[in-house]
Amino acid sequence: MTVDRRWQISLRVLALGYLALLLLVPVALIFYRTFEHGVGAVWDSITTPAAIHAFQLTLEVTAIAVPLNTLFGIVMAVALARGEWRGKGLVNAVIDLPFAISPVVIGLSLILVYGTRGWLGGALADAGVQVIFSVPGIVLATIFVSLPFVVREVTPVLKEVGDEQEQAAATLGAGGWTTFRRITLPSIRWGVAYGVVLSVARCIGEFGAVSVVSGKIAGQTETLTLLVEKRFGNFDLAGAYAASALLALIALATLLAMTAIPGRSPDDLRPSGTVSRRRFATRDVRRSIAAPSHRVRRPASTIRRHTTRAHRETDPPRREEGDT
Amino acid sequence: MILVERVTKRFGDYVALDDVSLSVPDGSLTALLGPSGSGKSTLLRIIGGLESPDVGSVTIHGEDQTSVAPQRRGIGFVFQHYAAFKHMTVRDNVAFGLAVRKRPKAEIASRVDELLEIVGLAGYQTRYPSQLSGGQRQRMALARALAVEPRVLLLDEPFGALDAKVRADLREWLRKLHDEVHVTTLLVTHDQEEAMSIADQIAVMDHSRIEQVGTPRELYDRPETPFVMRFLGPVTQLGDALVRPHDIALSVEPRAGSFEAQVARVVHLGFEVRTELVLGDGQELAVQLTRGEADELELAVGDIVHVRSTVLPRALATRAPEADALSA
């Protein structure tokens, strides 16, 4: 055994051990603890009215936040990757704020704006809309924390794909919307899908910001993560584990969905200009050039009919100055 | 006919086109030839509507197109890197322009098949661009551009991304295609051989300006500037004039206007014999002879011969490179 080989193995053991201790063992233990006392107890624990409501609320919030962020993300990514406008650098930096700021701070800042004594909250309360300690607040907090994912996934894909295909579509007569729908969107679809999956995972798992703005009213503003925390705080460990296992299962399902996205393979991201099968090129070109001329001529005459205006003058390619 | 009149285009401080005018006759295949950065692609993109000029106008078939969107110019554009729609089959790629125009499905299908036949891709309808070679992708892109029956076809370094052999084959193929289809074509290239071999008319560009426009023969035989002379073929310096190496005659005896030179090297390349000489003032000179001429003179290294230009001396003072840069 060479030294290199030994190094390889010890590095692998180290990396796998790190992963196991920090990720696999804790998650596995959750599942172990959950099902320690049988499936029946778990089922009872996740079908209490509070648990069902928390589960529903989490899904509802996700179902509102993710589409909004997807729409915003695509528009913003196109603006960042294709547009040249003033303040672009600033906006680009601001989009990362939710990554940079602690979710608790985000929650507090939302209270400052939308709380009853907040900047907008008073007016909204007069209009009968309660944001903080209510579902709209949870939605806002969730949108805020999951804002950057789609933008950050789609922008590099747009840059990599380039705008030549869009220009080609324009020269072929396609307007802006048609080009976006038929050319741009399909070429970024896997980037969008990846961003959506990440957003979903973040929305379902969000705790900090939601915790601050929700008020944690059981059966009303309690999401799944808040339920886990409450049960844990009340020493209902079995209940906490059961709810955690549910969260972990949803997360695993999202992860599986992500690995199913084919666009992550380098093949799909390669720009069309790179030639992957050059060895075929010469042969195929020869074949087409050597194609019997009668095969070529017949259809060409059809074209000629369409382009009569363009070819009247075939012989003298250059005219005298006086002619023009 | 494409008419470009006094077009100027700046990108920031950089002047990409400086008061450029050009006319492309109907049905011709015209090449825009120049080194990279000479402005040829910018000019093509302005004609195609992908860039807009700061000053000047573009007219196609007598209609002012300067501020018309590319969608409505009636052009076909082919890009150096194909710009294939990667998520669409070959058939859908070629059909795109017709589908956008909402033509009947049956008409689109037959037209697409017809075009794929012309470009030699019949039977490739259901393939994706990633399953094609570079040459095939470019022919697909040509079919796609031709599908909408463009008034003019604009090709931006169409063979630039292909290897030498495929490039030479496709070049010949494009010339044949043009002879069949006769659509007014403007082709951008930095390869003088490519331009000389397929174009009816060449516009040579350098430093954001058009240096000279003419047939390949005119440009080669009667270049108006040293740049054009150098760009279109090999040159050597004899006295104060630039001469093509095959326009120099060697003789044993002095003749009127001849210079004395010593043979420094003789390279036999089959029919052609390349000779390097040194003039009395130390200047080096390259001469291209036929095998017969070389044999007749019995050239050997060290021989003293007399050289003279066989073409009329042109008022073509050699400019220093600095002067070129300043004038641009």
Short mmCIF file of C-alpha atoms in Angstrom, two decimals, chain B:
data_model
loop_
_atom_site.label_atom_id
_atom_site.label_comp_id
_atom_site.label_asym_id
_atom_site.label_seq_id
_atom_site.Cartn_x
_atom_site.Cartn_y
_atom_site.Cartn_z
CA MET B 1 -29.74 45.90 -52.04
CA ILE B 2 -28.36 46.79 -48.66
CA LEU B 3 -27.25 50.38 -48.33
CA VAL B 4 -25.28 51.55 -45.32
CA GLU B 5 -24.73 55.29 -45.24
CA ARG B 6 -22.27 57.12 -43.01
CA VAL B 7 -22.72 54.90 -39.99
CA THR B 8 -20.85 55.67 -36.79
CA LYS B 9 -21.08 53.53 -33.66
CA ARG B 10 -19.38 54.05 -30.31
CA PHE B 11 -19.21 51.76 -27.32
CA GLY B 12 -18.32 54.16 -24.54
CA ASP B 13 -15.07 55.80 -25.65
CA TYR B 14 -14.33 53.13 -28.22
CA VAL B 15 -15.28 53.96 -31.80
CA ALA B 16 -16.37 50.67 -33.36
CA LEU B 17 -17.46 52.15 -36.69
CA ASP B 18 -16.24 55.47 -38.02
CA ASP B 19 -18.33 57.01 -40.80
CA VAL B 20 -18.80 53.74 -42.71
CA SER B 21 -20.72 53.48 -46.00
CA LEU B 22 -21.30 50.30 -47.98
CA SER B 23 -23.62 48.99 -50.65
CA VAL B 24 -24.33 45.30 -51.13
CA PRO B 25 -25.83 44.53 -54.58
CA ASP B 26 -28.92 42.33 -54.89
CA GLY B 27 -28.18 38.64 -55.15
CA SER B 28 -24.49 39.06 -54.44
CA LEU B 29 -22.36 37.33 -51.86
CA THR B 30 -20.35 40.08 -50.22
CA ALA B 31 -17.70 39.50 -47.59
CA LEU B 32 -16.75 41.92 -44.83
CA LEU B 33 -13.09 41.10 -44.34
CA GLY B 34 -10.85 42.41 -41.64
CA PRO B 35 -8.81 41.60 -38.56
CA SER B 36 -10.57 41.15 -35.23
CA GLY B 37 -11.65 44.46 -33.75
CA SER B 38 -11.93 46.11 -37.15
CA GLY B 39 -15.67 46.67 -36.71
CA LYS B 40 -16.97 44.16 -39.24
CA SER B 41 -19.21 42.26 -36.82
CA THR B 42 -20.60 45.50 -35.44
CA LEU B 43 -21.48 46.61 -38.97
CA LEU B 44 -23.25 43.30 -39.63
CA ARG B 45 -25.15 43.52 -36.35
CA ILE B 46 -26.23 47.07 -37.18
CA ILE B 47 -27.56 45.91 -40.56
CA GLY B 48 -29.37 43.10 -38.74
CA GLY B 49 -30.84 45.46 -36.15
CA LEU B 50 -29.05 43.80 -33.21
CA GLU B 51 -27.21 47.06 -32.59
CA SER B 52 -28.33 50.55 -33.49
CA PRO B 53 -26.00 53.12 -35.05
CA ASP B 54 -25.28 56.41 -33.29
CA VAL B 55 -25.19 58.20 -36.64
CA GLY B 56 -26.10 57.12 -40.16
CA SER B 57 -28.71 54.96 -41.81
CA VAL B 58 -29.36 51.44 -43.04
CA THR B 59 -31.58 50.84 -46.06
CA ILE B 60 -32.71 47.43 -47.29
CA HIS B 61 -34.44 47.26 -50.68
CA GLY B 62 -35.04 50.98 -50.60
CA GLU B 63 -36.75 50.97 -47.20
CA ASP B 64 -35.11 52.81 -44.33
CA GLN B 65 -34.51 50.21 -41.62
CA THR B 66 -32.37 52.25 -39.25
CA SER B 67 -34.85 52.18 -36.39
CA VAL B 68 -36.78 49.06 -37.36
CA ALA B 69 -36.63 46.15 -34.90
CA PRO B 70 -34.77 43.02 -36.07
CA GLN B 71 -38.08 41.14 -36.04
CA ARG B 72 -39.39 43.24 -38.92
CA ARG B 73 -36.30 43.62 -41.08
CA GLY B 74 -36.81 40.48 -43.12
CA ILE B 75 -33.31 39.25 -42.40
CA GLY B 76 -31.77 35.88 -41.71
CA PHE B 77 -28.90 35.94 -39.24
CA VAL B 78 -26.37 33.17 -38.64
CA PHE B 79 -24.11 33.37 -35.60
CA GLN B 80 -20.56 32.14 -35.17
CA HIS B 81 -21.56 29.83 -32.33
CA TYR B 82 -24.74 28.67 -34.12
CA ALA B 83 -27.17 29.96 -31.46
CA ALA B 84 -29.04 26.69 -31.82
CA PHE B 85 -32.17 26.39 -29.70
CA LYS B 86 -30.80 23.58 -27.56
CA HIS B 87 -34.09 22.44 -26.09
CA MET B 88 -35.71 22.04 -29.51
CA THR B 89 -35.30 19.34 -32.12
CA VAL B 90 -33.75 20.17 -35.47
CA ARG B 91 -37.25 20.31 -36.95
CA ASP B 92 -38.51 22.77 -34.31
CA ASN B 93 -35.39 24.89 -34.69
CA VAL B 94 -35.91 25.28 -38.43
CA ALA B 95 -39.67 25.72 -38.00
CA PHE B 96 -39.30 28.44 -35.35
CA GLY B 97 -39.58 31.49 -37.60
CA LEU B 98 -42.57 30.04 -39.45
CA ALA B 99 -44.27 28.97 -36.21
CA VAL B 100 -43.86 32.51 -34.87
CA ARG B 101 -45.56 33.72 -38.05
CA LYS B 102 -48.39 31.28 -37.35
CA ARG B 103 -48.19 29.55 -40.72
CA PRO B 104 -50.33 26.44 -41.20
CA LYS B 105 -48.77 23.30 -39.72
CA ALA B 106 -48.75 21.39 -43.01
CA GLU B 107 -46.98 24.23 -44.79
CA ILE B 108 -44.38 24.46 -42.02
CA ALA B 109 -43.73 20.72 -42.09
CA SER B 110 -43.18 20.57 -45.83
CA ARG B 111 -41.02 23.69 -45.85
CA VAL B 112 -38.86 22.38 -43.02
CA ASP B 113 -38.33 19.05 -44.77
CA GLU B 114 -37.46 20.87 -47.97
CA LEU B 115 -34.89 23.07 -46.24
CA LEU B 116 -33.32 20.18 -44.34
CA GLU B 117 -32.94 18.44 -47.68
CA ILE B 118 -31.17 21.49 -49.10
CA VAL B 119 -28.71 21.73 -46.23
CA GLY B 120 -28.10 17.99 -46.22
CA LEU B 121 -29.79 17.25 -42.91
CA ALA B 122 -32.74 15.23 -44.19
CA GLY B 123 -33.45 12.49 -41.66
CA TYR B 124 -32.14 14.55 -38.75
CA GLN B 125 -35.55 16.08 -37.93
CA THR B 126 -35.93 14.56 -34.47
CA ARG B 127 -32.34 15.05 -33.31
CA TYR B 128 -31.36 17.68 -30.79
CA PRO B 129 -28.54 20.17 -31.51
CA SER B 130 -26.34 18.45 -28.92
CA GLN B 131 -26.46 15.34 -31.11
CA LEU B 132 -25.08 17.19 -34.13
CA SER B 133 -21.52 18.09 -35.08
CA GLY B 134 -20.49 21.74 -35.32
CA GLY B 135 -20.82 21.74 -39.11
CA GLN B 136 -24.26 20.17 -38.92
CA ARG B 137 -25.40 22.69 -36.33
CA GLN B 138 -24.29 25.53 -38.55
CA ARG B 139 -26.14 24.09 -41.53
CA MET B 140 -29.20 23.73 -39.34
CA ALA B 141 -28.80 27.39 -38.34
CA LEU B 142 -28.63 28.31 -42.04
CA ALA B 143 -31.80 26.35 -42.78
CA ARG B 144 -33.48 28.11 -39.85
CA ALA B 145 -32.45 31.51 -41.18
CA LEU B 146 -33.57 30.66 -44.73
CA ALA B 147 -36.93 29.28 -43.58
CA VAL B 148 -38.44 32.74 -43.18
CA GLU B 149 -37.46 33.69 -46.75
CA PRO B 150 -35.25 36.58 -45.69
CA ARG B 151 -34.54 39.48 -48.03
CA VAL B 152 -30.93 39.36 -46.93
CA LEU B 153 -28.82 36.73 -45.23
CA LEU B 154 -26.28 37.93 -42.67
CA LEU B 155 -23.53 35.54 -41.58
CA ASP B 156 -21.27 36.42 -38.66
CA GLU B 157 -18.05 34.36 -38.92
CA PRO B 158 -20.24 31.35 -39.71
CA PHE B 159 -17.34 28.92 -39.96
CA GLY B 160 -15.12 30.48 -37.31
CA ALA B 161 -15.79 27.83 -34.68
CA LEU B 162 -15.16 24.88 -36.99
CA ASP B 163 -11.91 23.06 -37.67
CA ALA B 164 -9.99 23.74 -40.87
CA LYS B 165 -11.20 20.82 -42.97
CA VAL B 166 -14.89 21.29 -42.14
CA ARG B 167 -14.49 25.01 -42.67
CA ALA B 168 -13.13 24.57 -46.18
CA ASP B 169 -15.89 22.06 -47.06
CA LEU B 170 -18.67 24.26 -45.70
CA ARG B 171 -17.28 27.28 -47.52
CA GLU B 172 -17.58 25.52 -50.86
CA TRP B 173 -20.99 24.26 -49.86
CA LEU B 174 -22.17 27.78 -48.98
CA ARG B 175 -21.01 29.11 -52.35
CA LYS B 176 -22.99 26.37 -54.11
CA LEU B 177 -25.99 27.04 -51.91
CA HIS B 178 -25.81 30.72 -52.75
CA ASP B 179 -25.69 29.92 -56.46
CA GLU B 180 -28.90 27.94 -55.97
CA VAL B 181 -30.78 30.24 -53.60
CA HIS B 182 -29.45 33.66 -54.70
CA VAL B 183 -30.41 35.50 -51.56
CA THR B 184 -28.38 38.69 -51.03
CA THR B 185 -25.72 37.57 -48.57
CA LEU B 186 -23.29 39.46 -46.37
CA LEU B 187 -20.63 37.38 -44.67
CA VAL B 188 -18.20 38.49 -41.98
CA THR B 189 -14.82 36.80 -41.91
CA HIS B 190 -11.25 37.42 -40.85
CA ASP B 191 -9.98 34.75 -43.23
CA GLN B 192 -8.85 36.33 -46.53
CA GLU B 193 -8.77 32.95 -48.27
CA GLU B 194 -12.38 32.36 -47.27
CA ALA B 195 -13.41 35.78 -48.55
CA MET B 196 -11.43 35.43 -51.81
CA SER B 197 -12.79 31.98 -52.55
CA ILE B 198 -16.51 32.59 -52.13
CA ALA B 199 -17.32 36.29 -52.33
CA ASP B 200 -18.35 38.26 -55.42
CA GLN B 201 -17.43 41.46 -53.64
CA ILE B 202 -15.19 42.09 -50.65
CA ALA B 203 -15.18 45.08 -48.32
CA VAL B 204 -11.90 45.19 -46.42
CA MET B 205 -12.17 46.78 -43.00
CA ASP B 206 -9.52 48.02 -40.63
CA HIS B 207 -9.63 50.26 -37.61
CA SER B 208 -13.40 50.84 -37.74
CA ARG B 209 -13.34 51.97 -41.38
CA ILE B 210 -13.81 50.38 -44.77
CA GLU B 211 -10.46 50.50 -46.54
CA GLN B 212 -11.54 49.33 -49.97
CA VAL B 213 -14.44 47.59 -51.72
CA GLY B 214 -14.05 45.50 -54.86
CA THR B 215 -14.03 42.08 -56.43
CA PRO B 216 -11.42 39.67 -55.04
CA ARG B 217 -9.35 40.20 -58.19
CA GLU B 218 -9.47 43.98 -58.01
CA LEU B 219 -8.44 44.01 -54.37
CA TYR B 220 -5.60 41.61 -54.96
CA ASP B 221 -4.28 43.29 -58.09
CA ARG B 222 -5.05 46.91 -57.34
CA PRO B 223 -5.03 47.45 -53.58
CA GLU B 224 -5.49 51.08 -52.68
CA THR B 225 -3.73 50.95 -49.34
CA PRO B 226 -0.75 49.03 -47.95
CA PHE B 227 -3.13 47.45 -45.43
CA VAL B 228 -5.32 45.93 -48.14
CA MET B 229 -2.26 44.77 -50.03
CA ARG B 230 -0.82 43.09 -46.94
CA PHE B 231 -4.12 41.61 -45.79
CA LEU B 232 -5.04 39.97 -49.07
CA GLY B 233 -1.80 38.17 -49.80
CA PRO B 234 1.91 37.87 -49.20
CA VAL B 235 3.98 41.02 -49.80
CA THR B 236 7.63 41.87 -49.86
CA GLN B 237 9.39 45.20 -50.05
CA LEU B 238 11.43 46.20 -53.09
CA GLY B 239 12.96 49.64 -52.84
CA ASP B 240 10.16 51.92 -51.63
CA ALA B 241 7.33 49.79 -53.01
CA LEU B 242 5.35 46.81 -51.74
CA VAL B 243 5.30 43.99 -54.24
CA ARG B 244 3.79 40.51 -54.30
CA PRO B 245 6.57 37.87 -54.26
CA HIS B 246 5.32 36.46 -57.58
CA ASP B 247 5.51 39.89 -59.25
CA ILE B 248 9.29 39.98 -59.08
CA ALA B 249 11.49 38.79 -61.94
CA LEU B 250 15.07 37.61 -61.59
CA SER B 251 17.74 37.93 -64.25
CA VAL B 252 21.47 37.30 -64.44
CA GLU B 253 22.11 40.56 -66.30
CA PRO B 254 21.05 43.97 -64.95
CA ARG B 255 17.93 45.48 -66.55
CA ALA B 256 16.33 48.94 -66.40
CA GLY B 257 15.22 49.64 -62.84
CA SER B 258 16.65 46.42 -61.41
CA PHE B 259 18.41 45.96 -58.11
CA GLU B 260 21.39 43.77 -57.36
CA ALA B 261 20.76 41.03 -54.81
CA GLN B 262 22.38 37.93 -53.38
CA VAL B 263 20.53 34.61 -53.04
CA ALA B 264 20.29 33.68 -49.37
CA ARG B 265 18.03 30.66 -49.50
CA VAL B 266 16.18 28.53 -52.07
CA VAL B 267 13.22 26.37 -51.02
CA HIS B 268 11.72 23.93 -53.51
CA LEU B 269 8.00 23.39 -52.90
CA GLY B 270 7.11 21.25 -55.90
CA PHE B 271 5.89 23.59 -58.63
CA GLU B 272 6.71 26.68 -56.62
CA VAL B 273 10.22 27.75 -55.66
CA ARG B 274 10.53 30.24 -52.83
CA THR B 275 13.68 32.31 -52.85
CA GLU B 276 15.02 34.62 -50.20
CA LEU B 277 17.39 37.34 -51.33
CA VAL B 278 19.35 40.10 -49.69
CA LEU B 279 19.57 43.46 -51.45
CA GLY B 280 22.67 45.63 -51.49
CA ASP B 281 21.40 47.76 -48.60
CA GLY B 282 20.79 44.68 -46.46
CA GLN B 283 17.03 44.59 -47.06
CA GLU B 284 15.55 41.10 -47.31
CA LEU B 285 13.31 40.15 -50.20
CA ALA B 286 11.09 37.12 -50.81
CA VAL B 287 10.47 35.97 -54.37
CA GLN B 288 8.14 33.28 -55.68
CA LEU B 289 9.27 31.58 -58.87
CA THR B 290 7.99 28.69 -60.87
CA ARG B 291 10.18 25.62 -61.01
CA GLY B 292 10.97 26.32 -64.66
CA GLU B 293 12.17 29.87 -63.95
CA ALA B 294 14.36 28.71 -61.10
CA ASP B 295 15.88 25.90 -63.16
CA GLU B 296 16.63 28.26 -66.03
CA LEU B 297 18.55 30.60 -63.72
CA GLU B 298 20.29 27.66 -61.97
CA LEU B 299 19.85 29.51 -58.70
CA ALA B 300 22.24 28.63 -55.93
CA VAL B 301 22.88 30.20 -52.55
CA GLY B 302 25.47 32.97 -52.85
CA ASP B 303 24.66 33.84 -56.49
CA ILE B 304 24.37 37.49 -57.42
CA VAL B 305 21.20 38.23 -59.45
CA HIS B 306 19.23 41.27 -60.57
CA VAL B 307 15.65 41.74 -59.42
CA ARG B 308 12.90 43.99 -60.73
CA SER B 309 9.17 44.35 -60.30
CA THR B 310 7.14 42.97 -63.23
CA VAL B 311 4.12 45.11 -62.43
CA LEU B 312 3.89 48.84 -62.93
CA PRO B 313 5.35 50.61 -59.92
CA ARG B 314 2.40 51.90 -57.93
CA ALA B 315 2.29 55.13 -56.00
CA LEU B 316 2.15 53.09 -52.88
CA ALA B 317 4.56 54.49 -50.40
CA THR B 318 5.15 52.13 -47.52
CA ARG B 319 3.69 53.56 -44.40
CA ALA B 320 5.18 52.85 -41.04
CA PRO B 321 2.87 50.97 -38.63
CA GLU B 322 2.69 54.10 -36.44
CA ALA B 323 1.31 56.07 -39.37
CA ASP B 324 -1.37 53.38 -39.84
CA ALA B 325 -2.40 53.64 -36.24
CA LEU B 326 -2.56 57.41 -36.34
CA SER B 327 -4.63 57.60 -39.47
CA ALA B 328 -7.28 55.29 -37.99
#
